[in-house]
CSV table of C-alpha atoms in Angstrom, one decimal:
chain,number,residue,atom,x,y,z
A,144,MET,CA,-13.2,15.3,-13.6
A,145,PHE,CA,-9.6,14.8,-12.5
A,146,GLY,CA,-7.3,12.5,-14.6
A,147,ALA,CA,-4.3,10.4,-14.1
A,148,ARG,CA,-0.9,12.2,-13.8
A,149,PRO,CA,2.0,10.9,-15.9
A,150,LEU,CA,5.3,10.1,-14.3
A,151,ILE,CA,7.8,12.9,-14.6
A,152,ALA,CA,11.0,11.9,-16.4
A,153,ALA,CA,14.1,12.6,-14.3
A,154,LYS,CA,17.1,14.2,-15.9
A,155,GLU,CA,19.5,12.0,-14.0
A,156,PRO,CA,17.7,9.0,-12.5
A,157,GLU,CA,18.9,8.0,-9.1
A,158,SER,CA,19.9,4.5,-8.1
A,159,ASN,CA,16.8,2.3,-7.7
A,160,MET,CA,17.5,1.4,-4.1
A,161,SER,CA,19.8,4.2,-2.9
A,162,SER,CA,18.1,4.1,0.5
A,163,SER,CA,19.3,0.6,1.1
A,164,GLN,CA,22.8,1.9,1.1
A,165,LYS,CA,22.2,3.9,4.3
A,166,LYS,CA,23.1,2.6,7.7
A,167,LYS,CA,20.1,0.6,9.0
A,168,ILE,CA,18.5,1.7,12.2
A,169,SER,CA,19.2,-0.4,15.3
A,170,LYS,CA,16.4,-2.6,16.7
A,171,SER,CA,16.3,-0.5,20.0
A,172,GLU,CA,16.1,2.8,18.1
A,173,TYR,CA,13.5,1.4,15.7
A,174,LYS,CA,11.2,0.3,18.7
A,175,GLN,CA,11.6,3.7,20.3
A,176,GLN,CA,10.7,5.6,17.1
A,177,LEU,CA,7.9,3.2,16.3
A,178,ARG,CA,6.3,3.7,19.8
A,179,ALA,CA,6.4,7.5,19.4
A,180,LEU,CA,4.7,7.2,15.9
A,181,GLN,CA,2.1,4.8,17.2
A,182,ILE,CA,1.1,7.3,19.9
A,183,GLU,CA,0.4,9.8,17.2
A,184,LEU,CA,-1.7,7.2,15.3
A,185,VAL,CA,-3.8,6.8,18.4
A,186,LYS,CA,-4.4,10.6,18.4
A,187,ILE,CA,-5.6,10.4,14.8
A,188,GLN,CA,-8.0,7.6,15.6
A,189,ARG,CA,-9.4,9.5,18.5
A,190,GLN,CA,-10.2,12.4,16.1
A,191,VAL,CA,-11.6,10.0,13.5
A,192,ILE,CA,-14.0,8.6,16.1
A,193,ALA,CA,-14.9,12.0,17.6
A,194,HIS,CA,-15.7,13.5,14.3
A,195,GLY,CA,-17.2,10.6,12.4
A,196,GLU,CA,-14.5,10.5,9.8
A,197,ARG,CA,-13.7,7.7,7.3
A,198,VAL,CA,-10.1,6.7,6.5
A,199,LEU,CA,-9.2,4.1,3.9
A,200,ILE,CA,-5.5,3.1,3.5
A,201,ILE,CA,-4.5,0.8,0.6
A,202,PHE,CA,-1.3,-1.2,0.7
A,203,GLU,CA,-0.2,-2.7,-2.6
A,204,GLY,CA,3.2,-4.0,-3.7
A,205,ARG,CA,5.1,-7.0,-4.9
A,206,ASP,CA,4.8,-10.4,-3.2
A,207,ALA,CA,6.8,-10.3,0.1
A,208,ALA,CA,7.2,-6.5,0.0
A,209,GLY,CA,6.1,-6.2,3.6
A,210,LYS,CA,2.5,-5.2,3.5
A,211,ASP,CA,1.6,-7.5,6.4
A,212,GLY,CA,4.3,-6.1,8.6
A,213,VAL,CA,3.3,-2.5,8.0
A,214,ILE,CA,-0.3,-3.2,8.7
A,215,LYS,CA,0.5,-5.0,11.9
A,216,ARG,CA,2.5,-2.0,13.2
A,217,VAL,CA,-0.1,0.5,12.2
A,218,ARG,CA,-3.0,-1.3,13.9
A,219,GLU,CA,-1.0,-2.7,16.9
A,220,HIS,CA,-2.3,-0.1,19.5
A,221,MET,CA,-5.4,1.1,17.7
A,222,SER,CA,-9.0,0.2,18.7
A,223,PRO,CA,-9.9,-3.1,17.2
A,224,ARG,CA,-13.6,-2.0,17.0
A,225,GLU,CA,-12.9,1.0,14.8
A,226,THR,CA,-9.9,-0.4,12.9
A,227,ARG,CA,-10.5,-3.0,10.3
A,228,VAL,CA,-8.0,-5.0,8.2
A,229,VAL,CA,-9.4,-6.2,4.9
A,230,ALA,CA,-7.5,-9.0,3.1
A,231,LEU,CA,-10.0,-10.7,0.7
A,232,GLY,CA,-9.3,-14.1,-0.6
A,233,LYS,CA,-10.1,-15.7,-4.0
A,234,PRO,CA,-13.3,-14.3,-5.5
A,235,SER,CA,-16.3,-16.6,-5.2
A,236,ASP,CA,-18.4,-17.7,-8.2
A,237,ARG,CA,-20.9,-15.0,-7.3
A,238,ASP,CA,-18.1,-12.4,-7.0
A,239,ALA,CA,-17.0,-13.3,-10.5
A,240,ARG,CA,-20.5,-12.7,-11.8
A,241,SER,CA,-20.9,-9.4,-10.0
A,242,TRP,CA,-19.7,-5.8,-10.5
A,243,TYR,CA,-16.0,-6.0,-9.9
A,244,PHE,CA,-16.0,-3.3,-7.2
A,245,ARG,CA,-18.9,-4.8,-5.3
A,246,ARG,CA,-17.0,-7.0,-2.9
A,247,TYR,CA,-14.6,-4.2,-2.1
A,248,SER,CA,-17.2,-1.6,-1.6
A,249,GLU,CA,-18.8,-3.8,1.1
A,250,GLN,CA,-15.6,-3.4,3.0
A,251,LEU,CA,-15.3,0.3,2.9
A,252,PRO,CA,-15.0,2.2,6.2
A,253,ALA,CA,-18.1,3.6,7.8
A,254,ASP,CA,-18.1,6.8,9.9
A,255,GLU,CA,-15.6,6.6,12.8
A,256,GLU,CA,-13.6,3.8,11.1
A,257,ILE,CA,-10.1,3.3,9.7
A,258,ALA,CA,-9.9,0.5,7.1
A,259,LEU,CA,-6.5,-1.0,6.1
A,260,PHE,CA,-6.7,-2.9,2.8
A,261,ASN,CA,-4.0,-5.6,2.3
A,262,ARG,CA,-4.3,-5.5,-1.5
A,263,SER,CA,-7.5,-4.1,-3.0
A,264,TRP,CA,-9.3,-3.6,-6.3
A,265,TYR,CA,-5.9,-3.0,-7.8
A,266,ASN,CA,-5.5,-6.7,-8.0
A,267,ARG,CA,-7.1,-6.4,-11.4
A,268,ALA,CA,-4.3,-4.2,-12.7
A,269,GLY,CA,-1.6,-6.3,-11.0
A,270,VAL,CA,-1.7,-10.0,-10.1
A,271,GLU,CA,-4.9,-10.8,-12.0
A,272,ARG,CA,-3.6,-9.2,-15.2
A,273,VAL,CA,-0.1,-10.8,-14.9
A,274,MET,CA,-1.4,-14.3,-14.0
A,275,GLY,CA,-4.1,-14.2,-16.7
A,276,PHE,CA,-7.0,-14.3,-14.3
A,277,ALA,CA,-8.4,-11.2,-16.0
A,278,GLY,CA,-8.6,-10.6,-19.8
A,279,LYS,CA,-7.7,-7.5,-21.7
A,280,GLU,CA,-11.3,-6.2,-21.8
A,281,GLU,CA,-11.6,-6.7,-18.0
A,282,VAL,CA,-8.4,-4.8,-17.4
A,283,ALA,CA,-9.5,-2.0,-19.7
A,284,GLY,CA,-12.8,-1.8,-18.0
A,285,PHE,CA,-11.1,-1.5,-14.6
A,286,PHE,CA,-9.0,1.4,-15.8
A,287,ALA,CA,-12.1,3.1,-17.2
A,288,ASP,CA,-14.0,2.7,-13.9
A,289,VAL,CA,-11.5,3.1,-11.1
A,290,ALA,CA,-11.1,6.9,-11.6
A,291,GLN,CA,-14.8,7.5,-11.0
A,292,PHE,CA,-15.0,5.0,-8.2
A,293,GLU,CA,-12.2,6.7,-6.2
A,294,GLU,CA,-13.5,10.1,-7.0
A,295,MET,CA,-16.8,9.2,-5.5
A,296,LEU,CA,-15.1,8.1,-2.3
A,297,ALA,CA,-13.2,11.3,-2.1
A,298,ARG,CA,-16.2,13.4,-2.9
A,299,ASP,CA,-18.1,11.6,-0.2
A,300,GLY,CA,-15.5,12.6,2.4
A,301,THR,CA,-13.4,9.4,2.6
A,302,THR,CA,-9.7,10.1,3.2
A,303,LEU,CA,-7.9,7.7,0.8
A,304,LEU,CA,-4.2,6.9,1.0
A,305,LYS,CA,-2.5,4.5,-1.5
A,306,TYR,CA,0.9,3.0,-0.8
A,307,TYR,CA,2.9,0.8,-3.2
A,308,LEU,CA,5.7,-1.1,-1.5
A,309,ASP,CA,8.6,-1.9,-3.9
A,310,ILE,CA,11.6,-4.2,-3.3
A,311,ASP,CA,14.3,-5.4,-5.7
A,312,ARG,CA,14.5,-8.9,-7.2
A,313,LYS,CA,17.2,-10.1,-4.9
A,314,GLU,CA,15.3,-9.0,-1.8
A,315,GLN,CA,12.1,-10.7,-3.0
A,316,ALA,CA,14.0,-14.0,-3.6
A,317,THR,CA,15.4,-13.8,-0.1
A,318,ARG,CA,12.0,-13.2,1.5
A,319,LEU,CA,10.2,-15.8,-0.5
A,320,GLU,CA,12.8,-18.4,0.5
A,321,ALA,CA,12.3,-17.4,4.2
A,322,ARG,CA,8.6,-18.2,3.8
A,323,ARG,CA,9.5,-21.7,2.7
A,324,THR,CA,12.0,-22.4,5.5
A,325,ASP,CA,10.5,-20.5,8.5
A,326,PRO,CA,7.7,-22.5,10.2
A,327,LEU,CA,6.2,-19.3,11.5
A,328,LYS,CA,5.8,-17.9,8.0
A,329,GLN,CA,4.2,-21.0,6.4
A,330,TRP,CA,0.8,-19.4,6.3
A,331,LYS,CA,2.1,-16.8,3.8
A,332,ILE,CA,3.0,-19.3,1.2
A,333,SER,CA,0.9,-19.0,-2.0
A,334,PRO,CA,0.9,-20.8,-5.3
A,335,ILE,CA,1.5,-17.4,-6.9
A,336,ASP,CA,4.8,-17.1,-5.1
A,337,ALA,CA,6.5,-19.3,-7.6
A,338,ALA,CA,5.5,-16.9,-10.4
A,339,ALA,CA,6.6,-13.8,-8.6
A,340,LEU,CA,10.2,-14.1,-9.7
A,341,GLU,CA,9.5,-15.8,-13.0
A,342,LYS,CA,7.2,-13.0,-14.1
A,343,TRP,CA,9.3,-10.2,-12.5
A,344,ASN,CA,9.4,-8.1,-15.7
A,345,ASP,CA,5.7,-8.6,-16.3
A,346,TYR,CA,4.9,-7.4,-12.8
A,347,SER,CA,7.2,-4.4,-13.3
A,348,LYS,CA,5.4,-3.4,-16.5
A,349,ALA,CA,2.0,-3.8,-14.9
A,350,ARG,CA,3.1,-1.8,-11.9
A,351,ASP,CA,4.4,1.1,-13.9
A,352,GLU,CA,1.2,1.3,-16.0
A,353,MET,CA,-1.0,1.0,-12.9
A,354,LEU,CA,0.8,3.8,-11.0
A,355,THR,CA,0.9,6.0,-14.1
A,356,ARG,CA,-2.8,5.6,-15.0
A,357,THR,CA,-4.3,5.7,-11.5
A,358,ASP,CA,-2.3,8.4,-9.8
A,359,PHE,CA,-5.1,10.9,-9.3
A,360,ALA,CA,-5.0,14.3,-7.7
A,361,TYR,CA,-7.7,13.2,-5.3
A,362,ALA,CA,-6.1,9.8,-4.7
A,363,PRO,CA,-2.4,9.9,-5.4
A,364,TRP,CA,0.0,7.0,-5.2
A,365,ILE,CA,2.9,6.9,-2.8
A,366,ALA,CA,5.8,4.6,-3.7
A,367,VAL,CA,7.8,3.1,-0.8
A,368,ARG,CA,11.3,1.7,-1.1
A,369,ALA,CA,10.8,-1.3,1.2
A,370,ASN,CA,14.1,-3.3,1.0
A,371,ASP,CA,14.6,-2.1,4.6
A,372,LYS,CA,11.5,-3.2,6.4
A,373,ARG,CA,12.1,-1.0,9.5
A,374,ALA,CA,12.6,2.2,7.4
A,375,ALA,CA,9.6,1.4,5.3
A,376,ARG,CA,7.3,0.9,8.3
A,377,LEU,CA,8.5,4.1,10.1
A,378,ASN,CA,8.2,6.3,7.0
A,379,ILE,CA,4.8,5.0,6.0
A,380,ILE,CA,3.5,6.0,9.4
A,381,ARG,CA,5.2,9.3,9.2
A,382,HIS,CA,3.6,9.9,5.9
A,383,MET,CA,0.2,9.0,7.3
A,384,LEU,CA,0.7,11.5,10.1
A,385,GLN,CA,1.6,14.1,7.5
A,386,SER,CA,-1.4,13.3,5.2
A,387,ILE,CA,-4.3,12.9,7.7
A,388,ALA,CA,-5.3,16.3,9.1
A,389,CYS,CA,-5.2,16.2,12.9
A,390,PRO,CA,-4.3,19.2,15.0
A,391,ALA,CA,-3.2,17.0,17.9
A,392,VAL,CA,-0.4,15.3,15.9
A,393,ASP,CA,3.2,16.3,16.7
A,394,ARG,CA,4.2,17.7,13.3
A,395,ARG,CA,7.9,17.1,14.1
A,396,LEU,CA,7.2,13.4,13.7
A,397,ALA,CA,5.3,13.8,10.4
A,398,ARG,CA,8.4,14.0,8.3
A,399,PRO,CA,9.0,11.0,6.0
A,400,ASP,CA,12.4,10.4,4.5
A,401,PRO,CA,12.1,11.4,0.8
A,402,SER,CA,14.6,8.6,-0.1
A,403,VAL,CA,12.1,6.1,1.2
A,404,ILE,CA,8.7,7.8,0.5
A,405,LEU,CA,8.3,9.0,-3.1
A,406,PRO,CA,5.1,10.5,-4.5
A,407,VAL,CA,4.5,8.9,-7.8
A,408,ALA,CA,3.7,12.3,-9.4
A,409,GLU,CA,7.4,13.2,-8.7
A,410,LEU,CA,9.0,10.0,-9.7
A,411,GLY,CA,11.5,9.9,-12.5
A,412,ILE,CA,12.1,7.1,-14.9
A,413,GLY,CA,14.2,4.3,-13.3
A,414,ARG,CA,13.4,5.3,-9.8
A,415,LEU,CA,11.7,2.0,-8.8
A,416,ALA,CA,13.1,-1.6,-9.1
A,417,PRO,CA,13.0,-2.5,-12.8
């Protein structure tokens, strides 16, 4: 039985958001690179369908970290029949009385499918914990069960990728304000938004414990510095190309920027937004 891997303390912690200091990619160059990467994603999907594989990709992160935008670009040119986006709403009364993982297990990919989870069972270790929707015993139960749950998925042949998108406090405030003022983003507004900044430190603490305790060898966490949306999107896809075995993929494109994509097992203290 594999266990969680502790964060590795860095001797000299780097700046939390050093990647944001880099020159941002132009819109035209971004579109060009995105198209090339999306072509490779289609190759992966063709293999998944041809060989009856199952791929599950989890996107977690702070509110307004860019999960919707990444998922939109990943699925943009993929088959809608074999690509499923899962974004579950508030649990029903029956959900609340059931095994916690039940409603998520019903959404897992079948053979030939790629499932993209916009948040997941990790709600219990994050928003539910911070907002008081789950008690200490429920959170402890989650940590006790999640290792076995994900190990079963891995043992059954499901490819599982877990990404945590991280942004700093100033960037989150900017994006949350944009939700309130942009009429095209009104659907993103949530009652929880107001607490995102007020409970910033609580979310940071919950994030760090979650990443530390659930970074398994068979299901590792990948932290993503997401202040720069374009860089985050491109590098997540590059990491996907690197992580999902597919002989047809152009390996030259499967090279994520290590200042944007950071395996949690290699993280040092202070490497994410405090």
